[in-house]
Amino acid sequence: MYDWLNALPKAELHLHLEGSLEPELLFALAERNKIALPWNDVETLRAAYAFNNLQEFLDLYYQGADVLRTEQDFYDLTWAYLQRCKAQNVIHTEPFFDPQTHTDRGIPFEVVLDGITRALKDGREQLGIGSGLILSFLRHLSEEEAHTTLDQALPFRDAFVAVGLDSSEMGHPPSKFQRVFDRARSEGFLTVAHAGEEGPPEYIWEALDLLKIQRIDHGVRAIEDERLMQRIIDEQIPLTVCPLSNTKLRVFDHMGQHNILDMLERGVKVTVNSDDPAYFGGYVTENFHALHTHLGMTEDQARRLAQNSLDARLIKA
Ligand SMILES: Nc1ncnc2[nH]cnc12
Ligand SMILES: [Zn+2]
């Protein structure tokens, strides 16, 4: 089944480039940039990837991203991810990057963006992988800081397809970012947002009504609100679900409890994605395979999930 799932043509719609930083590349970049790391080796770092919630993961994720310093570092990160896409027949990807994680450390916005966009261009030309980049605001920071990031992005507007919202969800509702999302939309950007990962269904309502999002990132807690479920089904609003992430971060205690196939069978436009594959134990195929192993996902269900991912692209190639 793994090989069959791997060969299925699919799109990835929920992937943080910084979360694709494998420990081997992290160590190589630390050496190249002469950065001392608090872990002795790759195995020690991997052993630290045990999380009880989103925040414990984010603390390590931001620490890991500190090795990314030069344009070439961002190129190498993105190129390594695109090679994984090629190996798993991901024919289109719409990755997120978090500019504030880097600009707050003094790395210029253009350095980050140039490295990523050069790799995405090579991915299109050399690997045949379609792509659209999503600029994600960090929700634990202020809306004013998000406005500053949007200002930095405007001269490069053609490099992006949408803006998004990620980082610590609880206590940072979508309504906090209503004005910057209004501005992003008036500048021609599409919008997406993480909502209903750890946060309540109310945050999904806000993301839909206030941020006017095209897709819900995660959204698994929608199942707690029947009226919300009906809306998501009626309007066929895609959910970018990340099964391995949800179990690693204890949104579900075990993959056997995951609700993605229940949602699929109820008519929700759910898709399968890897979120932060270097930290959560696998790329898209591993996420599909876990659904087969633990939930008995059939070939027919896998085909529908893959078709949903192609239908839910913001850019139709
Ligand atoms: N799963 C996730 N939720 C929120 N912010 C993130 N940033 C990277 N991965 C994330
Ligand atoms: Zn995410």
Coordinates of C-alpha atoms and ligand atoms in Angstrom, one line a residue:
M1 CA 0.0 0.0 0.0
Y2 CA 2.9 2.4 0.8
D3 CA 4.1 2.3 -2.8
W4 CA 0.6 2.7 -4.2
L5 CA 0.0 5.7 -2.0
N6 CA 3.4 7.1 -2.9
A7 CA 2.6 6.9 -6.6
L8 CA -0.8 8.7 -6.3
P9 CA -0.5 12.2 -7.8
K10 CA -1.3 14.7 -5.0
A11 CA -0.9 18.3 -3.8
E12 CA 0.5 19.4 -0.5
L13 CA -1.4 22.4 0.9
H14 CA -0.1 22.6 4.5
L15 CA 3.6 22.6 4.9
H16 CA 5.9 24.9 6.8
L17 CA 9.2 25.2 5.1
E18 CA 10.9 25.7 8.4
G19 CA 9.3 22.5 9.6
S20 CA 10.9 20.6 6.8
L21 CA 14.4 21.2 8.2
E22 CA 15.7 17.7 8.8
P23 CA 18.2 17.3 11.7
E24 CA 21.0 16.4 9.2
L25 CA 20.6 19.7 7.3
L26 CA 20.2 21.6 10.6
F27 CA 23.6 20.3 11.7
A28 CA 25.2 20.9 8.3
L29 CA 23.9 24.6 8.3
A30 CA 25.1 25.1 11.9
E31 CA 28.6 24.0 10.8
R32 CA 28.6 26.1 7.7
N33 CA 27.4 29.2 9.7
K34 CA 29.7 28.4 12.7
I35 CA 26.8 28.2 15.1
A36 CA 27.1 26.2 18.3
L37 CA 24.2 23.9 19.0
P38 CA 22.9 22.7 22.3
W39 CA 22.6 19.1 21.0
N40 CA 25.6 16.8 20.6
D41 CA 24.4 15.1 17.5
V42 CA 21.5 14.3 15.2
E43 CA 20.3 11.4 17.3
T44 CA 20.1 13.6 20.5
L45 CA 18.2 16.2 18.6
R46 CA 15.7 13.7 17.2
A47 CA 15.2 12.3 20.6
A48 CA 14.1 15.8 21.7
Y49 CA 11.2 15.6 19.3
A50 CA 8.6 14.4 21.9
F51 CA 5.9 17.0 22.5
N52 CA 2.8 17.3 24.7
N53 CA 1.3 20.2 22.9
L54 CA 1.7 22.8 20.1
Q55 CA 3.8 25.2 22.2
E56 CA 6.4 22.6 23.2
F57 CA 6.9 21.9 19.5
L58 CA 7.0 25.6 18.5
D59 CA 9.8 26.3 21.1
L60 CA 12.0 23.7 19.4
Y61 CA 11.0 24.7 15.9
Y62 CA 12.0 28.4 16.4
Q63 CA 15.2 27.3 18.0
G64 CA 16.0 25.0 15.0
A65 CA 15.3 27.8 12.5
D66 CA 18.1 29.9 14.0
V67 CA 20.6 28.0 11.8
L68 CA 19.0 29.5 8.6
R69 CA 21.1 32.6 7.9
T70 CA 21.9 33.1 4.2
E71 CA 20.0 33.0 0.9
Q72 CA 21.7 29.7 0.1
D73 CA 20.5 28.2 3.4
F74 CA 16.9 29.1 2.5
Y75 CA 17.5 27.7 -1.0
D76 CA 18.9 24.4 0.4
L77 CA 16.0 24.0 2.8
T78 CA 13.4 24.5 0.1
W79 CA 15.2 22.4 -2.5
A80 CA 15.5 19.5 0.0
Y81 CA 11.7 19.7 0.5
L82 CA 11.0 19.8 -3.2
Q83 CA 13.1 16.6 -3.7
R84 CA 10.9 14.9 -1.2
C85 CA 7.9 16.1 -3.2
K86 CA 9.4 14.6 -6.3
A87 CA 10.0 11.3 -4.6
Q88 CA 6.4 11.1 -3.3
N89 CA 4.7 12.3 -6.5
V90 CA 3.6 15.6 -4.9
I91 CA 3.0 17.5 -8.2
H92 CA 2.0 20.8 -6.6
T93 CA 2.8 22.4 -3.3
E94 CA 1.7 25.6 -1.5
P95 CA 4.2 26.0 1.4
F96 CA 4.1 28.5 4.2
F97 CA 7.1 30.5 5.4
D98 CA 7.2 32.6 8.6
P99 CA 9.2 35.8 7.7
Q100 CA 9.0 37.1 11.2
T101 CA 11.0 34.1 12.6
H102 CA 13.9 35.4 10.5
T103 CA 13.5 39.2 10.3
D104 CA 13.2 39.3 14.1
R105 CA 16.8 37.7 14.2
G106 CA 18.1 40.4 11.8
I107 CA 17.9 38.4 8.6
P108 CA 16.6 40.7 5.8
F109 CA 13.2 39.8 4.3
E110 CA 14.7 39.6 0.8
V111 CA 17.4 37.1 1.8
V112 CA 14.7 34.7 3.0
L113 CA 12.4 35.3 0.1
D114 CA 15.1 35.1 -2.6
G115 CA 16.4 31.7 -1.4
I116 CA 12.9 30.2 -1.3
T117 CA 11.7 31.6 -4.6
R118 CA 14.9 30.6 -6.4
A119 CA 14.3 27.0 -5.3
L120 CA 10.6 27.1 -6.1
K121 CA 11.5 28.3 -9.6
D122 CA 14.1 25.5 -10.0
G123 CA 11.4 23.1 -8.7
R124 CA 9.0 24.2 -11.4
E125 CA 11.7 24.1 -14.2
Q126 CA 13.7 21.0 -13.2
L127 CA 11.3 18.9 -11.3
G128 CA 8.0 19.9 -12.8
I129 CA 6.5 20.7 -9.4
G130 CA 3.9 23.6 -9.4
S131 CA 4.0 25.9 -6.4
G132 CA 2.5 28.9 -4.7
L133 CA 4.1 30.5 -1.7
I134 CA 2.1 31.6 1.4
L135 CA 3.4 34.3 3.7
S136 CA 2.3 33.4 7.3
F137 CA 2.0 35.9 10.1
L138 CA 3.0 34.7 13.6
R139 CA -0.2 35.1 15.7
H140 CA 1.7 35.3 19.1
L141 CA 3.1 38.6 17.9
S142 CA 1.1 41.8 17.5
E143 CA -1.1 42.9 14.6
E144 CA 1.1 45.9 14.2
E145 CA 4.1 43.6 13.6
A146 CA 2.1 41.7 11.0
H147 CA 1.4 45.1 9.2
T148 CA 5.1 45.7 9.1
T149 CA 5.7 42.3 7.6
L150 CA 3.0 43.0 5.0
D151 CA 4.7 46.3 4.2
Q152 CA 8.0 44.4 3.6
A153 CA 6.2 41.9 1.3
L154 CA 4.3 44.4 -0.9
P155 CA 7.3 45.1 -3.2
F156 CA 7.5 41.4 -3.9
R157 CA 3.8 40.7 -4.2
D158 CA 4.1 38.5 -7.2
A159 CA 6.1 36.0 -5.1
F160 CA 3.0 35.1 -3.0
V161 CA -0.4 33.6 -3.6
A162 CA -1.8 34.2 -0.1
V163 CA -1.2 35.2 3.5
G164 CA -1.7 32.9 6.4
L165 CA -1.8 32.8 10.2
D166 CA 0.2 30.3 12.3
S167 CA 2.0 29.8 15.7
S168 CA 0.4 29.6 19.1
E169 CA -3.3 29.4 18.6
M170 CA -4.8 29.6 22.1
G171 CA -5.4 33.2 23.3
H172 CA -4.6 34.5 19.8
P173 CA -8.0 34.4 17.9
P174 CA -8.3 35.3 14.2
S175 CA -10.1 38.5 15.2
K176 CA -6.8 39.9 16.4
F177 CA -5.7 40.1 12.8
Q178 CA -8.8 41.3 11.1
R179 CA -7.4 44.6 9.9
V180 CA -4.1 43.3 8.5
F181 CA -6.1 40.5 6.6
D182 CA -8.4 43.2 5.3
R183 CA -5.4 45.1 4.0
A184 CA -3.8 41.9 2.5
R185 CA -7.0 41.2 0.6
S186 CA -7.3 44.7 -0.6
E187 CA -3.8 44.3 -2.0
G188 CA -4.9 41.3 -3.9
F189 CA -3.8 38.4 -1.7
L190 CA -5.9 35.3 -1.0
T191 CA -6.1 34.3 2.7
V192 CA -5.9 31.1 4.7
A193 CA -5.5 30.6 8.5
H194 CA -4.7 27.9 11.1
A195 CA -7.9 27.5 13.1
G196 CA -9.4 24.7 15.2
E197 CA -6.1 22.8 15.7
E198 CA -6.0 23.4 19.5
G199 CA -8.4 26.3 19.4
P200 CA -12.2 26.1 19.7
P201 CA -14.7 26.1 16.8
E202 CA -15.3 29.8 17.5
Y203 CA -11.9 30.5 16.0
I204 CA -12.9 28.7 12.8
W205 CA -16.0 30.9 12.6
E206 CA -13.9 34.0 13.0
A207 CA -11.4 32.9 10.4
L208 CA -14.2 32.4 7.9
D209 CA -16.3 35.5 8.7
L210 CA -13.6 38.0 9.6
L211 CA -10.5 36.9 7.7
K212 CA -12.5 35.5 4.8
I213 CA -10.3 32.5 4.3
Q214 CA -10.2 30.2 1.3
R215 CA -9.1 27.2 3.3
I216 CA -9.0 26.2 7.0
D217 CA -5.6 24.9 8.1
H218 CA -6.2 21.9 10.4
G219 CA -9.9 22.6 11.4
V220 CA -10.3 19.2 13.1
R221 CA -12.2 20.8 16.0
A222 CA -15.0 21.8 13.6
I223 CA -16.5 18.4 14.4
E224 CA -17.6 19.8 17.8
D225 CA -20.0 22.3 16.2
E226 CA -22.8 20.8 14.0
R227 CA -23.8 24.2 12.5
L228 CA -20.1 24.8 11.5
M229 CA -19.9 21.4 10.0
Q230 CA -23.0 22.1 7.9
R231 CA -21.5 25.3 6.6
I232 CA -18.1 23.7 5.8
I233 CA -19.9 20.9 3.9
D234 CA -22.4 23.2 2.1
E235 CA -19.7 25.7 1.0
Q236 CA -17.1 22.9 0.4
I237 CA -14.5 24.8 2.3
P238 CA -11.3 22.8 2.2
L239 CA -9.6 21.6 5.4
T240 CA -5.8 21.0 5.3
V241 CA -5.5 18.2 7.8
C242 CA -2.2 17.0 9.2
P243 CA -2.7 13.6 10.8
L244 CA 0.9 12.8 12.1
S245 CA 1.1 16.4 13.4
N246 CA -2.2 16.0 15.3
T247 CA -1.0 12.9 17.0
K248 CA 2.5 14.2 17.7
L249 CA 1.0 17.3 19.3
R250 CA -1.6 15.3 21.2
V251 CA -4.6 16.9 19.5
F252 CA -5.6 13.2 19.2
D253 CA -4.0 10.7 21.6
H254 CA -3.8 8.0 19.0
M255 CA -4.2 7.9 15.2
G256 CA -7.0 5.5 15.7
Q257 CA -9.0 8.4 17.2
H258 CA -8.4 10.8 14.3
N259 CA -11.6 12.2 12.7
I260 CA -10.4 12.8 9.1
L261 CA -12.1 9.8 7.5
D262 CA -15.4 10.6 9.4
M263 CA -15.2 14.1 8.0
L264 CA -14.5 12.7 4.5
E265 CA -17.5 10.4 4.6
R266 CA -19.7 13.3 5.8
G267 CA -18.8 15.3 2.7
V268 CA -16.1 17.6 4.1
K269 CA -13.4 18.6 1.6
V270 CA -10.5 17.3 3.7
T271 CA -6.9 16.9 2.4
V272 CA -3.8 15.1 3.8
N273 CA -0.7 17.1 4.6
S274 CA 2.5 16.9 6.6
D275 CA 2.7 20.3 8.4
D276 CA 6.3 20.0 9.8
P277 CA 7.5 16.6 8.5
A278 CA 11.1 16.8 9.9
Y279 CA 9.5 17.0 13.4
F280 CA 6.5 14.8 13.1
G281 CA 7.9 11.6 11.5
G282 CA 7.0 11.8 7.9
Y283 CA 6.0 13.5 4.6
V284 CA 2.7 13.3 2.8
T285 CA 3.0 9.6 1.9
E286 CA 3.7 8.7 5.5
N287 CA 0.6 10.6 6.5
F288 CA -1.6 8.7 4.0
H289 CA 0.0 5.5 5.1
A290 CA -0.7 6.1 8.8
L291 CA -4.4 6.5 7.9
H292 CA -4.4 3.2 6.1
T293 CA -2.6 1.4 9.0
H294 CA -4.6 2.9 11.9
L295 CA -8.0 3.8 10.4
G296 CA -8.2 1.3 7.5
M297 CA -8.3 4.0 4.8
T298 CA -9.2 2.3 1.5
E299 CA -7.8 3.0 -1.9
D300 CA -11.0 4.7 -2.9
Q301 CA -10.8 7.0 0.2
A302 CA -7.1 7.8 -0.6
R303 CA -8.1 8.7 -4.2
R304 CA -10.8 11.1 -3.0
L305 CA -8.4 12.7 -0.5
A306 CA -5.8 13.2 -3.2
Q307 CA -8.3 14.6 -5.6
N308 CA -9.5 17.0 -2.9
S309 CA -5.9 18.3 -2.5
L310 CA -5.7 18.9 -6.3
D311 CA -9.2 20.6 -6.3
A312 CA -8.3 22.8 -3.3
R313 CA -5.2 24.4 -4.8
L314 CA -5.2 28.2 -4.7
I315 CA -3.3 28.1 -8.0
K316 CA -4.6 25.8 -10.6
A317 CA -1.6 24.9 -12.7
Ligands
LIG1 N1 1.1 23.0 13.4 C1 1.3 24.3 13.5 N2 0.4 25.1 14.1 C2 0.6 26.4 14.3 N3 1.8 27.0 13.9 C3 2.7 26.2 13.3 N4 3.9 26.6 12.8 C4 4.5 25.4 12.3 N5 3.7 24.4 12.5 C5 2.5 24.9 13.1
ZN2 ZN 0.7 24.2 10.3

